[in-house]
Amino acid sequence: MSNLKVLVFGQVNNNLNELIAKANSIHNSKNGPFSLLLILGNIITSEDHVDALDLPGYFTSRSFDQLPQVFKEKVSQEDNFGEVSPNLTYLGSTGRFNVAEGLSIAFHGGSQDDGDIIPGPVDILLSHDFPTAITDHSQSAPLLADDVSMSKLVSQAVVDTTPRYHFAPCKGTFWERKPFEWPESDPANRVTRFIALDSYAGAKKWFYAFNILAQQSEFPALPPANLTANPFINNSQKDERAEDTKSTDNSAVLTAIDRPKRPLDTQQPGKKKRKTKTRTVNPDSCFFCLSNPKVDRQLIVSIADESYLALPKGPLTLLHDDIPTHILFIPLPHVPTFSSLPDESKDKVALEKRKYMAAMGQLYGPKDLVPVSFEINRSDGVHAHTQIVFIRKDTINDLKQAFLREAEMNGLKMTEQSNVPAEGDYFVVSLDTAQEYLVIEIAPGSYFDLQFGRKVLASHLEILDRLDWRACAQSPKEEESFGNKFKQAFKPLDFTL
């Protein structure tokens, strides 16, 4: 399997060479290099010369007729495929394509005349329209403009290809839908993520970067924690082709499983907004609560009065001098954020955290390792915890800029603060022992990638194969071995003994 780094840009409107320059700049920066670039939607340009890309780039069009004239001179209507400028390839309107590294891409122009995509799983699906059912089972769906095209043909393409990533352009909107699973897929545990990007250089997020294993034949048994119901289940039947296959009238959109008509805006005139249903995790079923009879006790390495240390499942980093280097600090009370700790516990938890950090500093410091700690505090979270990763001191240089760049690339505002926010939802990272924090404030109810901190570290440390913790899951025997190694090394410094 090849681990590829993919860059996706929103639709371009008359500034193609500017887009190419931007792509080249990102590709050649510390964020790169990237394996390929995907450009969404129709390329609109009146330029008579197209500059060269420094990385392979691919795009599609609704039809050959909608190609810019400068491209029509490079490919024939009969072929409807080919390189139109150095490193930039036109894929066509509807079909499948495999890049050299084995990554499979399907694409759909939205027209019935182009036929169907050959069924079979793909890594990435590109479409010009939204599938009609995509907003179902989603509590974070944006309010879509009336001119957003919804296509039953694209819905069918999703069912036929069960893509791991599905991208579509949407002017003025960025939306990363929570993932959904295909329970009867082959291979099993296949998950789809749908992302809509604003037009290139738009006000909302217009580019997306991610890592993907091409030709992946097995997927982690544990699905993402934020899965929603699959909006396409029970839609294995082909839609009647005699019906209209596209609609720009949101009030007349049929879902892919032929539910009754309804508008996409879930807050209809005269009706109260639907209440969000939050899944409650009680202490007896929380993986971080010691009262849970199913807690993985082989991962617990030290217990204080109000908190404890544990090793994570699927650690980002492994052993250094035979000692685990990825640790979790967890308060004993079952609360979603550190700020919501009971008053009688707050000061004790903070003191124990300082003691643990000082003790681990004595353990790892002589080995030229320094801590990077990060946490997500959300009022709708499950159980507060801090992830602590000890990395080589010579690799911490430029890590601050790596976090700032990654935040900017994801359309997030990260600021330097002297203190952790006292309230609200936020992501925070602390580098080494510096008395400053990098903070991203998270709007209530908005999406935030729970793996953001891990992704930045994995990229910076060049261990992209360990980006997904599920792909790094250990057996109980391995977990027990790692736990014993840490306890043995930490015992002389453990203030709880």
Short mmCIF file of C-alpha atoms in Angstrom, two decimals:
data_model
loop_
_atom_site.label_atom_id
_atom_site.label_comp_id
_atom_site.label_asym_id
_atom_site.label_seq_id
_atom_site.Cartn_x
_atom_site.Cartn_y
_atom_site.Cartn_z
CA MET A 1 0.00 0.00 0.00
CA SER A 2 1.13 3.53 -0.77
CA ASN A 3 0.62 6.34 1.74
CA LEU A 4 -0.36 9.34 -0.37
CA LYS A 5 -0.76 12.98 0.54
CA VAL A 6 -3.61 14.56 -1.42
CA LEU A 7 -4.42 18.24 -1.96
CA VAL A 8 -7.93 19.26 -3.09
CA PHE A 9 -8.90 22.74 -4.38
CA GLY A 10 -12.37 24.17 -4.95
CA GLN A 11 -13.67 25.29 -8.34
CA VAL A 12 -11.56 27.90 -10.15
CA ASN A 13 -13.07 30.94 -11.84
CA ASN A 14 -10.80 32.81 -14.27
CA ASN A 15 -7.68 32.58 -12.11
CA LEU A 16 -6.25 29.19 -13.08
CA ASN A 17 -2.60 30.27 -13.21
CA GLU A 18 -2.99 31.86 -9.79
CA LEU A 19 -4.36 28.53 -8.51
CA ILE A 20 -1.43 26.66 -10.07
CA ALA A 21 1.05 29.04 -8.42
CA LYS A 22 -0.68 28.50 -5.07
CA ALA A 23 -0.64 24.71 -5.48
CA ASN A 24 3.06 24.78 -6.39
CA SER A 25 3.79 26.95 -3.36
CA ILE A 26 2.01 24.56 -0.96
CA HIS A 27 3.57 21.51 -2.63
CA ASN A 28 7.09 22.93 -2.23
CA SER A 29 6.57 24.19 1.34
CA LYS A 30 7.04 22.32 4.62
CA ASN A 31 3.44 21.15 4.24
CA GLY A 32 4.47 19.17 1.15
CA PRO A 33 5.36 17.45 -0.94
CA PHE A 34 1.97 16.20 -2.11
CA SER A 35 1.30 13.18 -4.28
CA LEU A 36 -1.41 14.81 -6.37
CA LEU A 37 -3.81 17.74 -6.72
CA LEU A 38 -7.55 17.44 -7.42
CA ILE A 39 -9.50 20.46 -8.70
CA LEU A 40 -13.28 20.38 -8.20
CA GLY A 41 -15.99 21.56 -10.57
CA ASN A 42 -15.61 23.05 -14.03
CA ILE A 43 -12.42 24.99 -14.67
CA ILE A 44 -13.41 28.42 -15.96
CA THR A 45 -10.59 30.40 -17.56
CA SER A 46 -10.05 32.73 -20.48
CA GLU A 47 -6.26 32.49 -20.21
CA ASP A 48 -4.53 31.41 -23.42
CA HIS A 49 -1.52 29.94 -21.58
CA VAL A 50 -1.52 27.58 -18.61
CA ASP A 51 1.54 27.34 -16.38
CA ALA A 52 3.09 24.03 -15.35
CA LEU A 53 2.14 22.24 -12.15
CA ASP A 54 4.95 20.88 -10.00
CA LEU A 55 2.81 17.87 -9.03
CA PRO A 56 0.30 15.70 -10.89
CA GLY A 57 -3.09 17.45 -11.09
CA TYR A 58 -6.49 16.14 -12.21
CA PHE A 59 -9.85 17.73 -12.93
CA THR A 60 -13.20 16.88 -14.52
CA SER A 61 -15.92 18.76 -16.41
CA ARG A 62 -19.67 18.39 -16.69
CA SER A 63 -19.17 17.96 -20.44
CA PHE A 64 -16.55 18.45 -23.15
CA ASP A 65 -18.45 21.52 -24.36
CA GLN A 66 -17.82 23.25 -21.02
CA LEU A 67 -14.03 22.90 -21.26
CA PRO A 68 -12.08 26.14 -21.72
CA GLN A 69 -10.99 26.72 -25.31
CA VAL A 70 -7.32 26.43 -24.37
CA PHE A 71 -8.01 22.83 -23.28
CA LYS A 72 -10.16 21.87 -26.25
CA GLU A 73 -7.07 22.42 -28.38
CA LYS A 74 -5.25 19.72 -26.40
CA VAL A 75 -7.83 16.91 -26.26
CA SER A 76 -10.39 15.69 -28.76
CA GLN A 77 -14.09 15.36 -28.02
CA GLU A 78 -13.86 11.72 -29.04
CA ASP A 79 -11.16 10.94 -26.47
CA ASN A 80 -12.56 13.32 -23.80
CA PHE A 81 -9.37 12.69 -21.78
CA GLY A 82 -5.76 13.82 -21.75
CA GLU A 83 -3.06 16.13 -20.46
CA VAL A 84 -4.02 19.75 -21.17
CA SER A 85 -0.90 21.39 -19.72
CA PRO A 86 2.28 20.14 -18.01
CA ASN A 87 1.18 17.82 -15.18
CA LEU A 88 -2.53 18.77 -15.47
CA THR A 89 -4.80 15.99 -16.77
CA TYR A 90 -8.45 16.20 -17.79
CA LEU A 91 -10.22 13.00 -16.69
CA GLY A 92 -13.48 13.47 -18.58
CA SER A 93 -17.04 13.79 -17.31
CA THR A 94 -18.01 10.44 -15.80
CA GLY A 95 -15.83 7.40 -15.19
CA ARG A 96 -13.02 5.86 -13.16
CA PHE A 97 -9.28 6.43 -13.14
CA ASN A 98 -6.33 4.99 -11.20
CA VAL A 99 -3.30 7.17 -10.58
CA ALA A 100 0.17 5.63 -10.82
CA GLU A 101 0.37 4.92 -7.08
CA GLY A 102 -2.81 2.83 -7.22
CA LEU A 103 -5.24 5.43 -5.86
CA SER A 104 -8.68 4.87 -7.42
CA ILE A 105 -10.76 7.91 -8.38
CA ALA A 106 -14.35 7.94 -9.66
CA PHE A 107 -16.03 11.06 -11.05
CA HIS A 108 -19.53 12.03 -12.13
CA GLY A 109 -20.51 15.05 -14.22
CA GLY A 110 -24.19 14.85 -13.30
CA SER A 111 -25.53 14.01 -16.76
CA GLN A 112 -27.56 10.93 -17.59
CA ASP A 113 -26.02 10.96 -21.09
CA ASP A 114 -22.63 9.95 -19.66
CA GLY A 115 -23.96 6.65 -18.32
CA ASP A 116 -23.11 5.14 -14.94
CA ILE A 117 -19.81 4.65 -13.20
CA ILE A 118 -18.74 1.02 -13.24
CA PRO A 119 -19.65 -0.28 -9.76
CA GLY A 120 -16.90 -1.13 -7.32
CA PRO A 121 -15.23 0.52 -4.30
CA VAL A 122 -13.04 3.58 -4.93
CA ASP A 123 -10.83 5.71 -2.74
CA ILE A 124 -12.17 9.09 -3.91
CA LEU A 125 -15.35 10.24 -5.67
CA LEU A 126 -15.54 13.67 -7.34
CA SER A 127 -18.91 15.10 -8.32
CA HIS A 128 -20.25 18.44 -9.53
CA ASP A 129 -23.52 17.99 -7.60
CA PHE A 130 -24.52 16.95 -4.11
CA PRO A 131 -26.13 13.52 -3.73
CA THR A 132 -29.75 14.05 -2.75
CA ALA A 133 -29.59 12.18 0.54
CA ILE A 134 -26.35 13.60 1.89
CA THR A 135 -27.97 15.95 4.44
CA ASP A 136 -30.05 13.16 5.98
CA HIS A 137 -29.00 12.08 9.49
CA SER A 138 -26.73 15.12 9.72
CA GLN A 139 -27.26 17.73 12.43
CA SER A 140 -24.49 19.95 11.04
CA ALA A 141 -25.76 20.30 7.45
CA PRO A 142 -25.42 23.90 6.22
CA LEU A 143 -28.22 25.96 4.73
CA LEU A 144 -27.71 25.42 1.01
CA ALA A 145 -28.42 28.09 -1.58
CA ASP A 146 -31.30 27.54 -3.98
CA ASP A 147 -28.92 27.08 -6.91
CA VAL A 148 -27.12 24.10 -5.34
CA SER A 149 -27.71 21.10 -7.61
CA MET A 150 -28.82 17.86 -5.99
CA SER A 151 -28.50 14.76 -8.15
CA LYS A 152 -30.05 11.32 -7.78
CA LEU A 153 -27.46 10.08 -10.28
CA VAL A 154 -24.69 11.14 -7.89
CA SER A 155 -26.54 9.38 -5.07
CA GLN A 156 -26.46 6.22 -7.16
CA ALA A 157 -22.75 6.77 -7.84
CA VAL A 158 -22.12 6.91 -4.08
CA VAL A 159 -23.98 3.63 -3.56
CA ASP A 160 -22.13 2.01 -6.47
CA THR A 161 -18.63 3.09 -5.37
CA THR A 162 -18.83 3.46 -1.54
CA PRO A 163 -16.01 6.06 -1.69
CA ARG A 164 -13.75 6.68 1.27
CA TYR A 165 -13.77 10.40 0.41
CA HIS A 166 -16.38 12.26 -1.64
CA PHE A 167 -15.71 15.86 -2.73
CA ALA A 168 -18.08 18.34 -4.35
CA PRO A 169 -17.82 22.10 -5.04
CA CYS A 170 -20.23 24.50 -3.30
CA LYS A 171 -19.73 28.24 -3.78
CA GLY A 172 -19.77 30.12 -0.49
CA THR A 173 -19.87 26.96 1.66
CA PHE A 174 -17.49 24.63 3.44
CA TRP A 175 -19.00 21.52 4.98
CA GLU A 176 -17.26 18.41 6.27
CA ARG A 177 -20.03 15.97 7.02
CA LYS A 178 -19.56 13.49 9.82
CA PRO A 179 -18.60 10.09 8.37
CA PHE A 180 -20.96 7.20 7.79
CA GLU A 181 -20.29 3.47 7.47
CA TRP A 182 -21.20 0.79 4.94
CA PRO A 183 -21.97 -2.13 7.29
CA GLU A 184 -22.10 -4.79 4.59
CA SER A 185 -19.18 -3.53 2.52
CA ASP A 186 -16.35 -5.63 1.15
CA PRO A 187 -13.83 -5.02 2.63
CA ALA A 188 -15.69 -4.60 5.91
CA ASN A 189 -15.88 -1.44 8.03
CA ARG A 190 -15.69 0.90 5.03
CA VAL A 191 -16.41 4.55 5.92
CA THR A 192 -17.31 7.52 3.67
CA ARG A 193 -16.42 11.14 4.39
CA PHE A 194 -18.17 13.87 2.37
CA ILE A 195 -16.51 17.29 2.00
CA ALA A 196 -17.88 20.34 0.16
CA LEU A 197 -15.38 23.13 -0.63
CA ASP A 198 -15.90 26.80 -1.45
CA SER A 199 -14.60 28.12 -4.78
CA TYR A 200 -10.86 28.76 -5.03
CA ALA A 201 -9.83 31.82 -2.93
CA GLY A 202 -13.38 32.08 -1.54
CA ALA A 203 -14.34 33.36 1.90
CA LYS A 204 -14.93 29.85 3.28
CA LYS A 205 -12.46 26.96 3.29
CA TRP A 206 -11.60 26.19 -0.33
CA PHE A 207 -8.81 23.63 -0.01
CA TYR A 208 -8.38 20.36 1.84
CA ALA A 209 -5.32 18.24 2.53
CA PHE A 210 -5.32 14.66 3.78
CA ASN A 211 -3.36 11.42 3.81
CA ILE A 212 -4.74 8.18 2.42
CA LEU A 213 -3.48 4.63 2.02
CA ALA A 214 -4.08 3.55 -1.58
CA GLN A 215 -5.29 0.02 -2.28
CA GLN A 216 -6.21 -0.48 1.38
CA SER A 217 -7.81 -3.92 1.67
CA GLU A 218 -8.54 -3.91 5.41
CA PHE A 219 -10.03 -1.24 7.63
CA PRO A 220 -9.91 -0.83 11.41
CA ALA A 221 -12.50 -2.85 13.28
CA LEU A 222 -13.30 0.16 15.47
CA PRO A 223 -15.20 2.83 13.49
CA PRO A 224 -14.80 6.58 14.05
CA ALA A 225 -16.55 7.78 17.20
CA ASN A 226 -18.58 10.43 15.34
CA LEU A 227 -20.34 8.15 12.83
CA THR A 228 -23.87 9.00 11.74
CA ALA A 229 -26.45 6.69 10.19
CA ASN A 230 -25.77 6.00 6.52
CA PRO A 231 -28.14 8.18 4.43
CA PHE A 232 -27.91 5.76 1.50
CA ILE A 233 -28.83 2.51 3.21
CA ASN A 234 -31.79 0.70 1.62
CA ASN A 235 -31.02 2.41 -1.68
CA SER A 236 -29.53 -0.49 -3.60
CA GLN A 237 -32.23 -0.13 -6.25
CA LYS A 238 -31.53 2.00 -9.30
CA ASP A 239 -33.60 5.16 -9.57
CA GLU A 240 -36.16 5.39 -12.33
CA ARG A 241 -34.28 7.11 -15.14
CA ALA A 242 -37.50 8.55 -16.53
CA GLU A 243 -37.71 10.83 -13.51
CA ASP A 244 -35.89 14.14 -13.34
CA THR A 245 -32.35 13.32 -12.24
CA LYS A 246 -31.40 16.77 -10.99
CA SER A 247 -33.15 19.52 -9.13
CA THR A 248 -32.16 22.96 -7.98
CA ASP A 249 -35.44 23.42 -6.11
CA ASN A 250 -34.56 22.34 -2.58
CA SER A 251 -38.20 21.90 -1.61
CA ALA A 252 -38.65 19.27 -4.31
CA VAL A 253 -35.59 17.10 -3.65
CA LEU A 254 -36.22 13.38 -3.17
CA THR A 255 -33.71 11.54 -1.04
CA ALA A 256 -31.83 8.57 -2.41
CA ILE A 257 -34.11 6.21 -0.53
CA ASP A 258 -37.31 7.88 -1.79
CA ARG A 259 -38.36 9.48 1.46
CA PRO A 260 -41.17 12.05 1.29
CA LYS A 261 -40.26 15.46 -0.06
CA ARG A 262 -38.91 17.98 2.43
CA PRO A 263 -36.72 21.08 2.32
CA LEU A 264 -33.04 20.82 3.19
CA ASP A 265 -33.38 23.51 5.84
CA THR A 266 -34.43 21.52 8.89
CA GLN A 267 -35.78 24.68 10.52
CA GLN A 268 -38.93 25.21 8.51
CA PRO A 269 -40.95 28.44 8.73
CA GLY A 270 -43.22 28.45 11.74
CA LYS A 271 -41.55 25.46 13.35
CA LYS A 272 -39.02 25.29 16.14
CA LYS A 273 -35.56 24.08 15.30
CA ARG A 274 -35.20 20.36 15.85
CA LYS A 275 -33.47 19.56 19.08
CA THR A 276 -30.11 17.84 18.79
CA LYS A 277 -30.01 14.40 20.32
CA THR A 278 -26.75 13.83 22.15
CA ARG A 279 -25.59 10.32 22.92
CA THR A 280 -24.92 10.07 26.65
CA VAL A 281 -21.96 8.00 27.82
CA ASN A 282 -22.24 7.04 31.47
CA PRO A 283 -19.24 6.20 33.69
CA ASP A 284 -20.04 2.48 33.58
CA SER A 285 -19.57 2.52 29.78
CA CYS A 286 -16.85 5.20 29.49
CA PHE A 287 -13.46 3.84 28.42
CA PHE A 288 -11.70 6.38 30.69
CA CYS A 289 -13.71 5.68 33.85
CA LEU A 290 -12.16 3.18 36.23
CA SER A 291 -15.67 2.15 37.33
CA ASN A 292 -16.26 0.67 33.89
CA PRO A 293 -15.82 -3.10 34.26
CA LYS A 294 -14.55 -3.27 30.68
CA VAL A 295 -11.84 -0.62 31.09
CA ASP A 296 -8.48 -1.73 29.63
CA ARG A 297 -6.60 -2.02 32.90
CA GLN A 298 -3.41 -3.20 31.19
CA LEU A 299 -3.05 0.36 29.86
CA ILE A 300 -3.24 2.05 33.30
CA VAL A 301 0.26 2.84 34.56
CA SER A 302 -0.19 5.13 37.59
CA ILE A 303 -3.17 6.21 39.75
CA ALA A 304 -3.22 9.29 41.98
CA ASP A 305 -6.04 10.62 44.20
CA GLU A 306 -7.86 12.60 41.49
CA SER A 307 -6.22 11.50 38.22
CA TYR A 308 -4.21 8.78 36.55
CA LEU A 309 -1.82 8.04 33.70
CA ALA A 310 -2.56 5.53 30.97
CA LEU A 311 -1.11 4.46 27.67
CA PRO A 312 -3.29 5.05 24.59
CA LYS A 313 -4.70 2.45 22.29
CA GLY A 314 -2.84 2.74 18.99
CA PRO A 315 0.02 5.00 20.21
CA LEU A 316 1.40 7.58 17.80
CA THR A 317 5.00 6.98 18.86
CA LEU A 318 6.47 3.74 20.18
CA LEU A 319 9.45 3.00 22.43
CA HIS A 320 12.54 5.07 23.13
CA ASP A 321 15.18 3.23 25.11
CA ASP A 322 12.50 0.59 25.69
CA ILE A 323 10.07 3.11 27.28
CA PRO A 324 6.69 4.13 25.76
CA THR A 325 6.58 7.78 24.70
CA HIS A 326 2.84 8.44 24.23
CA ILE A 327 0.90 8.87 27.49
CA LEU A 328 -2.56 10.06 28.53
CA PHE A 329 -3.31 12.17 31.62
CA ILE A 330 -6.90 11.57 32.73
CA PRO A 331 -8.88 13.05 35.63
CA LEU A 332 -10.89 10.53 37.63
CA PRO A 333 -14.19 12.49 37.63
CA HIS A 334 -16.37 11.78 34.57
CA VAL A 335 -16.56 15.27 33.05
CA PRO A 336 -16.26 16.42 29.40
CA THR A 337 -13.82 19.30 30.10
CA PHE A 338 -11.23 20.22 32.68
CA SER A 339 -13.13 23.43 33.40
CA SER A 340 -16.20 21.41 34.38
CA LEU A 341 -14.38 19.47 37.11
CA PRO A 342 -16.02 19.71 40.54
CA ASP A 343 -14.63 22.57 42.60
CA GLU A 344 -13.19 20.15 45.15
CA SER A 345 -11.23 18.38 42.40
CA LYS A 346 -9.98 21.19 40.14
CA ASP A 347 -6.95 22.28 42.16
CA LYS A 348 -6.01 18.70 43.04
CA VAL A 349 -6.16 17.59 39.40
CA ALA A 350 -4.07 20.58 38.31
CA LEU A 351 -1.48 19.84 41.04
CA GLU A 352 -1.28 16.15 40.15
CA LYS A 353 -0.86 17.03 36.49
CA ARG A 354 2.10 19.30 37.34
CA LYS A 355 3.61 16.52 39.47
CA TYR A 356 3.20 13.96 36.70
CA MET A 357 4.68 16.29 34.09
CA ALA A 358 7.66 17.06 36.35
CA ALA A 359 8.26 13.37 37.05
CA MET A 360 8.04 12.44 33.38
CA GLY A 361 10.38 15.34 32.60
CA GLN A 362 12.95 13.69 34.88
CA LEU A 363 12.41 10.37 33.11
CA TYR A 364 12.59 11.57 29.51
CA GLY A 365 14.72 14.73 29.84
CA PRO A 366 18.07 12.90 30.14
CA LYS A 367 17.15 11.06 26.94
CA ASP A 368 16.81 14.41 25.08
CA LEU A 369 13.06 13.99 24.79
CA VAL A 370 10.62 16.87 25.36
CA PRO A 371 6.82 16.82 25.81
CA VAL A 372 4.16 17.98 23.38
CA SER A 373 0.74 17.94 25.05
CA PHE A 374 -2.63 18.66 23.49
CA GLU A 375 -6.29 18.28 24.34
CA ILE A 376 -9.76 19.00 23.01
CA ASN A 377 -12.19 20.54 25.48
CA ARG A 378 -15.80 20.37 24.30
CA SER A 379 -18.92 20.67 26.40
CA ASP A 380 -20.41 17.77 24.40
CA GLY A 381 -17.32 15.62 24.89
CA VAL A 382 -17.21 12.38 26.86
CA HIS A 383 -14.29 12.41 29.32
CA ALA A 384 -11.59 15.08 29.53
CA HIS A 385 -7.99 13.98 28.95
CA THR A 386 -4.62 15.29 27.79
CA GLN A 387 -2.42 13.52 25.28
CA ILE A 388 1.31 13.80 25.96
CA VAL A 389 3.87 12.76 23.37
CA PHE A 390 7.59 12.89 24.11
CA ILE A 391 9.63 13.59 20.99
CA ARG A 392 13.31 14.14 20.28
CA LYS A 393 14.39 17.64 21.22
CA ASP A 394 15.90 18.21 17.79
CA THR A 395 12.49 17.56 16.14
CA ILE A 396 10.55 20.19 18.07
CA ASN A 397 12.02 23.01 16.00
CA ASP A 398 9.39 24.46 13.67
CA LEU A 399 6.62 22.38 15.28
CA LYS A 400 4.87 25.57 16.34
CA GLN A 401 4.81 26.76 12.74
CA ALA A 402 3.59 23.33 11.64
CA PHE A 403 0.54 23.67 13.90
CA LEU A 404 -0.11 27.23 12.74
CA ARG A 405 0.18 26.24 9.07
CA GLU A 406 -2.06 23.20 9.44
CA ALA A 407 -4.69 25.30 11.21
CA GLU A 408 -4.57 27.89 8.43
CA MET A 409 -4.83 25.19 5.76
CA ASN A 410 -7.96 23.91 7.46
CA GLY A 411 -9.53 27.34 7.74
CA LEU A 412 -9.01 27.47 11.52
CA LYS A 413 -7.81 30.43 13.57
CA MET A 414 -5.03 29.41 15.96
CA THR A 415 -3.71 32.02 18.38
CA GLU A 416 -0.90 32.16 20.91
CA GLN A 417 -2.16 32.65 24.47
CA SER A 418 -0.43 32.87 27.82
CA ASN A 419 -3.16 30.85 29.55
CA VAL A 420 -5.56 28.06 28.70
CA PRO A 421 -9.10 29.44 28.18
CA ALA A 422 -11.16 29.32 31.36
CA GLU A 423 -14.35 28.38 29.52
CA GLY A 424 -15.78 27.56 26.11
CA ASP A 425 -14.85 24.86 23.62
CA TYR A 426 -11.28 24.79 22.35
CA PHE A 427 -8.27 22.80 21.18
CA VAL A 428 -4.97 23.61 22.89
CA VAL A 429 -1.39 22.46 22.40
CA SER A 430 1.64 23.13 24.58
CA LEU A 431 5.16 22.61 23.24
CA ASP A 432 7.91 21.50 25.62
CA THR A 433 7.68 23.50 28.85
CA ALA A 434 7.05 26.88 27.21
CA GLN A 435 4.59 29.00 29.15
CA GLU A 436 2.46 29.68 26.09
CA TYR A 437 -0.33 27.82 24.42
CA LEU A 438 -1.58 27.53 20.87
CA VAL A 439 -5.36 27.67 21.00
CA ILE A 440 -8.17 27.10 18.50
CA GLU A 441 -11.54 28.24 19.81
CA ILE A 442 -14.33 25.93 18.60
CA ALA A 443 -17.79 27.33 17.96
CA PRO A 444 -20.51 25.38 19.80
CA GLY A 445 -21.98 22.63 17.63
CA SER A 446 -19.37 23.02 14.88
CA TYR A 447 -17.21 20.22 13.51
CA PHE A 448 -13.64 19.80 14.69
CA ASP A 449 -11.35 16.95 13.66
CA LEU A 450 -10.66 14.93 16.80
CA GLN A 451 -7.39 13.75 15.26
CA PHE A 452 -6.08 17.25 14.44
CA GLY A 453 -3.22 17.20 16.96
CA ARG A 454 -2.17 13.68 16.04
CA LYS A 455 -2.22 14.50 12.33
CA VAL A 456 0.09 17.50 12.76
CA LEU A 457 2.56 15.48 14.83
CA ALA A 458 2.46 12.50 12.47
CA SER A 459 3.20 14.75 9.51
CA HIS A 460 5.94 16.68 11.32
CA LEU A 461 7.63 13.52 12.59
CA GLU A 462 7.22 11.86 9.16
CA ILE A 463 5.35 8.86 10.56
CA LEU A 464 2.25 9.12 8.40
CA ASP A 465 1.75 5.37 8.61
CA ARG A 466 0.78 5.95 12.27
CA LEU A 467 -1.63 8.80 11.57
CA ASP A 468 -4.75 6.72 12.28
CA TRP A 469 -4.66 5.19 15.76
CA ARG A 470 -6.88 2.35 14.60
CA ALA A 471 -4.19 1.26 12.15
CA CYS A 472 -1.74 1.15 15.09
CA ALA A 473 -3.93 -0.81 17.51
CA GLN A 474 -2.01 -3.29 19.64
CA SER A 475 -3.02 -6.66 20.99
CA PRO A 476 -3.82 -6.85 24.74
CA LYS A 477 -0.51 -8.68 25.20
CA GLU A 478 1.41 -5.88 23.48
CA GLU A 479 -0.47 -3.28 25.53
CA GLU A 480 0.40 -5.11 28.73
CA SER A 481 4.06 -5.28 27.69
CA PHE A 482 4.17 -1.54 27.00
CA GLY A 483 2.43 -0.82 30.30
CA ASN A 484 4.93 -2.89 32.28
CA LYS A 485 7.86 -1.19 30.55
CA PHE A 486 6.55 2.25 31.50
CA LYS A 487 5.76 1.30 35.10
CA GLN A 488 9.20 -0.21 35.60
CA ALA A 489 10.98 2.89 34.27
CA PHE A 490 8.65 5.36 36.04
CA LYS A 491 8.57 3.61 39.42
CA PRO A 492 11.45 5.58 41.05
CA LEU A 493 9.72 8.86 40.09
CA ASP A 494 6.08 7.93 40.70
CA PHE A 495 4.85 10.13 43.56
CA THR A 496 1.77 7.91 44.02
CA LEU A 497 3.81 4.96 45.35
#
